[in-house]
């Protein structure tokens, strides 16, 4: 399979694309498409996070779980939806935290591409999903791939900030070398858990303070 992915990532992840688990992912997706299953995001956006944030530009990682499973929402960037699609509940809560943390006005757009272009890797642990079936691709091999991505970032870069929201994301902490990277943890921004520690976490201002301390350009969070 000719994986459509930005060149710097293609170099870093070259070995992964020939491993059995990745070939299994490709076969699974082809089989489902042959049965006319609807898969999100569209094929050209499966690796959108990598295309928008080249490996050498990554300075912050926001880890999601799997893509939105309703029509028109998934765009290959964790928590993000295309222009014209109302922000889902977790993203609404992210915006609320940004408002209290840095005073950002609540935007109407849920498109986070501007963050990705600044070096924020918006990575879902699972890169595809069947329409209307959450977590339907959670066990087809994607997590082996995204675990490898996190490990490559940890091994080959320094000073990256990982925002791990919720138990699922926090289980990835073992892949990160905290002697050379920063991990900020909080509850998931979902309405079910945001009041248990996501609100008030100040991750956005804290992340920028860490970037500034390292002499890096801070993220302009304004949408």
mmCIF file of C-alpha atoms in Angstrom:
data_model
loop_
_atom_site.group_PDB
_atom_site.id
_atom_site.type_symbol
_atom_site.label_atom_id
_atom_site.label_comp_id
_atom_site.label_asym_id
_atom_site.label_seq_id
_atom_site.Cartn_x
_atom_site.Cartn_y
_atom_site.Cartn_z
ATOM 1 C CA UNK A 1 0.000 0.000 0.000
ATOM 2 C CA UNK A 2 1.311 3.440 -0.925
ATOM 3 C CA UNK A 3 0.550 5.253 2.311
ATOM 4 C CA UNK A 4 -0.309 8.897 1.620
ATOM 5 C CA UNK A 5 1.604 10.528 4.426
ATOM 6 C CA UNK A 6 3.921 13.543 4.634
ATOM 7 C CA UNK A 7 7.517 12.709 3.693
ATOM 8 C CA UNK A 8 9.208 13.293 7.057
ATOM 9 C CA UNK A 9 6.797 10.843 8.707
ATOM 10 C CA UNK A 10 7.242 8.378 5.861
ATOM 11 C CA UNK A 11 10.968 8.339 6.640
ATOM 12 C CA UNK A 12 10.531 8.016 10.414
ATOM 13 C CA UNK A 13 7.821 5.337 10.195
ATOM 14 C CA UNK A 14 9.129 3.480 7.151
ATOM 15 C CA UNK A 15 9.628 0.194 9.013
ATOM 16 C CA UNK A 16 6.097 0.214 10.434
ATOM 17 C CA UNK A 17 4.422 0.110 7.026
ATOM 18 C CA UNK A 18 5.795 -3.337 6.230
ATOM 19 C CA UNK A 19 5.008 -4.938 9.597
ATOM 20 C CA UNK A 20 2.282 -7.609 9.748
ATOM 21 C CA UNK A 21 -0.029 -5.549 11.969
ATOM 22 C CA UNK A 22 -0.041 -2.658 9.469
ATOM 23 C CA UNK A 23 -0.724 -4.962 6.532
ATOM 24 C CA UNK A 24 -3.583 -6.364 8.620
ATOM 25 C CA UNK A 25 -5.012 -2.842 9.025
ATOM 26 C CA UNK A 26 -4.836 -2.259 5.266
ATOM 27 C CA UNK A 27 -6.495 -5.605 4.517
ATOM 28 C CA UNK A 28 -9.244 -4.924 7.060
ATOM 29 C CA UNK A 29 -10.069 -1.531 5.548
ATOM 30 C CA UNK A 30 -10.086 -2.935 2.001
ATOM 31 C CA UNK A 31 -12.382 -5.784 3.073
ATOM 32 C CA UNK A 32 -14.840 -3.419 4.742
ATOM 33 C CA UNK A 33 -14.855 -1.086 1.751
ATOM 34 C CA UNK A 34 -15.551 -4.068 -0.504
ATOM 35 C CA UNK A 35 -18.710 -4.690 1.537
ATOM 36 C CA UNK A 36 -19.699 -1.032 0.992
ATOM 37 C CA UNK A 37 -19.160 -0.134 4.647
ATOM 38 C CA UNK A 38 -18.846 3.601 5.282
ATOM 39 C CA UNK A 39 -15.569 4.433 6.988
ATOM 40 C CA UNK A 40 -14.586 7.746 8.542
ATOM 41 C CA UNK A 41 -12.618 9.867 7.947
ATOM 42 C CA UNK A 42 -12.507 9.778 4.118
ATOM 43 C CA UNK A 43 -9.433 7.972 2.765
ATOM 44 C CA UNK A 44 -7.519 11.138 1.957
ATOM 45 C CA UNK A 45 -7.840 12.379 5.546
ATOM 46 C CA UNK A 46 -6.845 9.225 7.443
ATOM 47 C CA UNK A 47 -3.306 10.583 7.885
ATOM 48 C CA UNK A 48 -4.315 14.247 8.033
ATOM 49 C CA UNK A 49 -2.643 14.790 11.427
ATOM 50 C CA UNK A 50 0.681 13.728 9.912
ATOM 51 C CA UNK A 51 0.224 15.793 6.763
ATOM 52 C CA UNK A 52 -0.583 18.962 8.697
ATOM 53 C CA UNK A 53 2.170 18.486 11.319
ATOM 54 C CA UNK A 54 5.460 17.169 9.882
ATOM 55 C CA UNK A 55 7.646 15.155 12.256
ATOM 56 C CA UNK A 56 10.292 17.860 12.595
ATOM 57 C CA UNK A 57 7.620 20.444 13.511
ATOM 58 C CA UNK A 58 5.976 18.464 16.344
ATOM 59 C CA UNK A 59 6.243 20.286 19.649
ATOM 60 C CA UNK A 60 2.995 19.294 21.347
ATOM 61 C CA UNK A 61 0.765 16.197 21.145
ATOM 62 C CA UNK A 62 -2.953 16.077 21.990
ATOM 63 C CA UNK A 63 -4.067 12.465 22.051
ATOM 64 C CA UNK A 64 -7.628 11.451 21.231
ATOM 65 C CA UNK A 65 -9.200 7.996 21.097
ATOM 66 C CA UNK A 66 -10.923 7.316 17.782
ATOM 67 C CA UNK A 67 -12.508 9.479 15.062
ATOM 68 C CA UNK A 68 -16.012 10.880 15.281
ATOM 69 C CA UNK A 69 -18.417 8.315 13.840
ATOM 70 C CA UNK A 70 -21.220 10.588 12.607
ATOM 71 C CA UNK A 71 -21.392 11.862 8.998
ATOM 72 C CA UNK A 72 -19.252 14.868 8.142
ATOM 73 C CA UNK A 73 -17.416 15.132 11.474
ATOM 74 C CA UNK A 74 -14.152 13.179 11.237
ATOM 75 C CA UNK A 75 -11.264 14.957 9.524
ATOM 76 C CA UNK A 76 -8.225 13.030 10.769
ATOM 77 C CA UNK A 77 -7.369 15.494 13.566
ATOM 78 C CA UNK A 78 -8.243 14.575 17.160
ATOM 79 C CA UNK A 79 -11.203 16.568 18.566
ATOM 80 C CA UNK A 80 -11.469 18.634 15.339
ATOM 81 C CA UNK A 81 -14.413 18.924 12.947
ATOM 82 C CA UNK A 82 -14.594 20.678 9.550
ATOM 83 C CA UNK A 83 -15.826 24.245 9.182
ATOM 84 C CA UNK A 84 -19.607 24.395 9.248
ATOM 85 C CA UNK A 85 -19.957 21.391 11.582
ATOM 86 C CA UNK A 86 -21.002 22.314 15.146
ATOM 87 C CA UNK A 87 -18.234 21.589 17.700
ATOM 88 C CA UNK A 88 -19.009 18.302 19.539
ATOM 89 C CA UNK A 89 -19.395 18.323 23.363
ATOM 90 C CA UNK A 90 -15.755 17.500 24.213
ATOM 91 C CA UNK A 91 -14.500 20.267 21.940
ATOM 92 C CA UNK A 92 -17.014 22.690 23.451
ATOM 93 C CA UNK A 93 -15.467 21.911 26.845
ATOM 94 C CA UNK A 94 -11.947 22.382 25.446
ATOM 95 C CA UNK A 95 -13.047 25.829 24.292
ATOM 96 C CA UNK A 96 -14.536 26.581 27.730
ATOM 97 C CA UNK A 97 -11.212 25.734 29.353
ATOM 98 C CA UNK A 98 -9.363 27.901 26.838
ATOM 99 C CA UNK A 99 -11.739 30.729 27.689
ATOM 100 C CA UNK A 100 -11.073 30.527 31.432
ATOM 101 C CA UNK A 101 -7.366 29.706 31.007
ATOM 102 C CA UNK A 102 -6.260 32.322 28.474
ATOM 103 C CA UNK A 103 -9.404 34.377 27.854
ATOM 104 C CA UNK A 104 -9.977 33.026 24.355
ATOM 105 C CA UNK A 105 -13.472 33.893 23.039
ATOM 106 C CA UNK A 106 -15.507 30.747 22.348
ATOM 107 C CA UNK A 107 -15.248 30.178 18.564
ATOM 108 C CA UNK A 108 -18.068 28.939 16.367
ATOM 109 C CA UNK A 109 -15.713 26.837 14.241
ATOM 110 C CA UNK A 110 -14.524 23.435 15.427
ATOM 111 C CA UNK A 111 -11.710 23.234 12.876
ATOM 112 C CA UNK A 112 -8.357 22.901 14.679
ATOM 113 C CA UNK A 113 -6.166 22.876 11.559
ATOM 114 C CA UNK A 114 -4.513 26.122 12.711
ATOM 115 C CA UNK A 115 -3.190 24.316 15.788
ATOM 116 C CA UNK A 116 -1.851 21.456 13.664
ATOM 117 C CA UNK A 117 -0.030 23.895 11.377
ATOM 118 C CA UNK A 118 1.793 25.298 14.420
ATOM 119 C CA UNK A 119 3.196 21.965 15.566
ATOM 120 C CA UNK A 120 0.322 20.493 17.580
ATOM 121 C CA UNK A 121 -0.010 16.838 16.557
ATOM 122 C CA UNK A 122 -3.718 16.077 16.905
ATOM 123 C CA UNK A 123 -3.354 12.313 17.054
ATOM 124 C CA UNK A 124 -6.144 9.809 17.510
ATOM 125 C CA UNK A 125 -4.984 6.439 18.863
ATOM 126 C CA UNK A 126 -7.245 4.783 16.263
ATOM 127 C CA UNK A 127 -7.301 6.399 12.823
ATOM 128 C CA UNK A 128 -10.556 5.057 11.348
ATOM 129 C CA UNK A 129 -14.055 4.032 12.435
ATOM 130 C CA UNK A 130 -17.163 2.522 10.830
ATOM 131 C CA UNK A 131 -20.068 4.928 10.482
ATOM 132 C CA UNK A 132 -22.219 5.099 13.630
ATOM 133 C CA UNK A 133 -20.156 2.410 15.381
ATOM 134 C CA UNK A 134 -17.789 3.989 17.934
ATOM 135 C CA UNK A 135 -14.567 2.057 18.585
ATOM 136 C CA UNK A 136 -15.393 -0.347 15.734
ATOM 137 C CA UNK A 137 -11.758 -0.248 14.521
ATOM 138 C CA UNK A 138 -10.147 -0.149 17.964
ATOM 139 C CA UNK A 139 -8.740 -3.654 17.630
ATOM 140 C CA UNK A 140 -7.677 -3.892 13.984
ATOM 141 C CA UNK A 141 -4.082 -2.803 14.608
ATOM 142 C CA UNK A 142 -4.156 0.982 14.572
ATOM 143 C CA UNK A 143 -3.009 1.227 18.171
ATOM 144 C CA UNK A 144 0.192 -0.636 17.359
ATOM 145 C CA UNK A 145 0.847 2.044 14.756
ATOM 146 C CA UNK A 146 0.033 5.071 16.909
ATOM 147 C CA UNK A 147 1.965 3.604 19.857
ATOM 148 C CA UNK A 148 4.941 3.418 17.494
ATOM 149 C CA UNK A 149 4.339 7.064 16.542
ATOM 150 C CA UNK A 150 4.393 8.163 20.194
ATOM 151 C CA UNK A 151 7.518 6.086 20.835
ATOM 152 C CA UNK A 152 9.298 7.580 17.785
ATOM 153 C CA UNK A 153 8.503 11.099 18.975
ATOM 154 C CA UNK A 154 9.756 10.211 22.440
ATOM 155 C CA UNK A 155 12.945 8.545 21.171
ATOM 156 C CA UNK A 156 13.958 10.958 18.437
ATOM 157 C CA UNK A 157 12.843 14.372 19.718
ATOM 158 C CA UNK A 158 13.265 16.376 22.934
ATOM 159 C CA UNK A 159 11.070 18.830 24.797
ATOM 160 C CA UNK A 160 7.743 17.709 23.333
ATOM 161 C CA UNK A 161 4.690 18.378 25.510
ATOM 162 C CA UNK A 162 2.109 15.593 25.720
ATOM 163 C CA UNK A 163 -1.417 16.498 26.860
ATOM 164 C CA UNK A 164 -2.975 13.270 28.148
ATOM 165 C CA UNK A 165 -6.662 13.713 28.902
ATOM 166 C CA UNK A 166 -8.503 10.819 30.526
ATOM 167 C CA UNK A 167 -7.525 7.281 31.495
ATOM 168 C CA UNK A 168 -7.181 6.014 27.931
ATOM 169 C CA UNK A 169 -4.660 8.683 26.924
ATOM 170 C CA UNK A 170 -2.808 8.392 30.224
ATOM 171 C CA UNK A 171 -2.119 4.714 29.571
ATOM 172 C CA UNK A 172 0.239 5.939 26.803
ATOM 173 C CA UNK A 173 2.462 7.629 29.389
ATOM 174 C CA UNK A 174 4.650 4.506 29.568
ATOM 175 C CA UNK A 175 5.740 5.170 25.949
ATOM 176 C CA UNK A 176 7.126 8.622 26.804
ATOM 177 C CA UNK A 177 10.587 9.319 28.207
ATOM 178 C CA UNK A 178 9.794 11.928 30.843
ATOM 179 C CA UNK A 179 13.462 12.739 31.385
ATOM 180 C CA UNK A 180 13.358 14.655 28.086
ATOM 181 C CA UNK A 181 9.679 15.423 27.499
ATOM 182 C CA UNK A 182 6.798 16.994 29.443
ATOM 183 C CA UNK A 183 3.553 15.186 30.318
ATOM 184 C CA UNK A 184 0.478 17.135 31.456
ATOM 185 C CA UNK A 185 -2.440 15.000 32.653
ATOM 186 C CA UNK A 186 -6.086 15.827 33.335
ATOM 187 C CA UNK A 187 -9.555 14.313 33.126
ATOM 188 C CA UNK A 188 -11.076 13.887 29.666
ATOM 189 C CA UNK A 189 -12.974 16.953 28.360
ATOM 190 C CA UNK A 190 -16.092 14.840 27.776
ATOM 191 C CA UNK A 191 -19.198 16.176 29.588
ATOM 192 C CA UNK A 192 -19.075 12.949 31.624
ATOM 193 C CA UNK A 193 -15.718 13.798 33.187
ATOM 194 C CA UNK A 194 -14.709 17.405 32.475
ATOM 195 C CA UNK A 195 -15.741 18.544 35.967
ATOM 196 C CA UNK A 196 -13.441 15.916 37.505
ATOM 197 C CA UNK A 197 -10.296 17.856 36.696
ATOM 198 C CA UNK A 198 -10.280 18.958 33.080
ATOM 199 C CA UNK A 199 -11.811 22.318 33.873
ATOM 200 C CA UNK A 200 -9.166 24.346 35.636
ATOM 201 C CA UNK A 201 -6.218 22.251 34.391
ATOM 202 C CA UNK A 202 -4.778 25.287 32.537
ATOM 203 C CA UNK A 203 -2.968 22.990 30.113
ATOM 204 C CA UNK A 204 -2.924 25.579 27.349
ATOM 205 C CA UNK A 205 -1.142 28.302 29.300
ATOM 206 C CA UNK A 206 1.076 25.721 31.006
ATOM 207 C CA UNK A 207 2.089 24.229 27.650
ATOM 208 C CA UNK A 208 2.982 27.664 26.306
ATOM 209 C CA UNK A 209 5.003 28.448 29.425
ATOM 210 C CA UNK A 210 6.993 25.244 28.866
ATOM 211 C CA UNK A 211 7.551 26.080 25.192
ATOM 212 C CA UNK A 212 8.708 29.594 26.058
ATOM 213 C CA UNK A 213 11.070 28.223 28.704
ATOM 214 C CA UNK A 214 12.621 26.013 26.008
ATOM 215 C CA UNK A 215 13.030 28.982 23.686
ATOM 216 C CA UNK A 216 10.334 27.748 21.305
ATOM 217 C CA UNK A 217 7.558 29.745 19.716
ATOM 218 C CA UNK A 218 4.355 29.416 21.724
ATOM 219 C CA UNK A 219 1.065 28.164 20.266
ATOM 220 C CA UNK A 220 -1.509 30.751 19.237
ATOM 221 C CA UNK A 221 -4.606 28.904 20.455
ATOM 222 C CA UNK A 222 -7.043 31.447 19.010
ATOM 223 C CA UNK A 223 -9.341 29.838 16.428
#
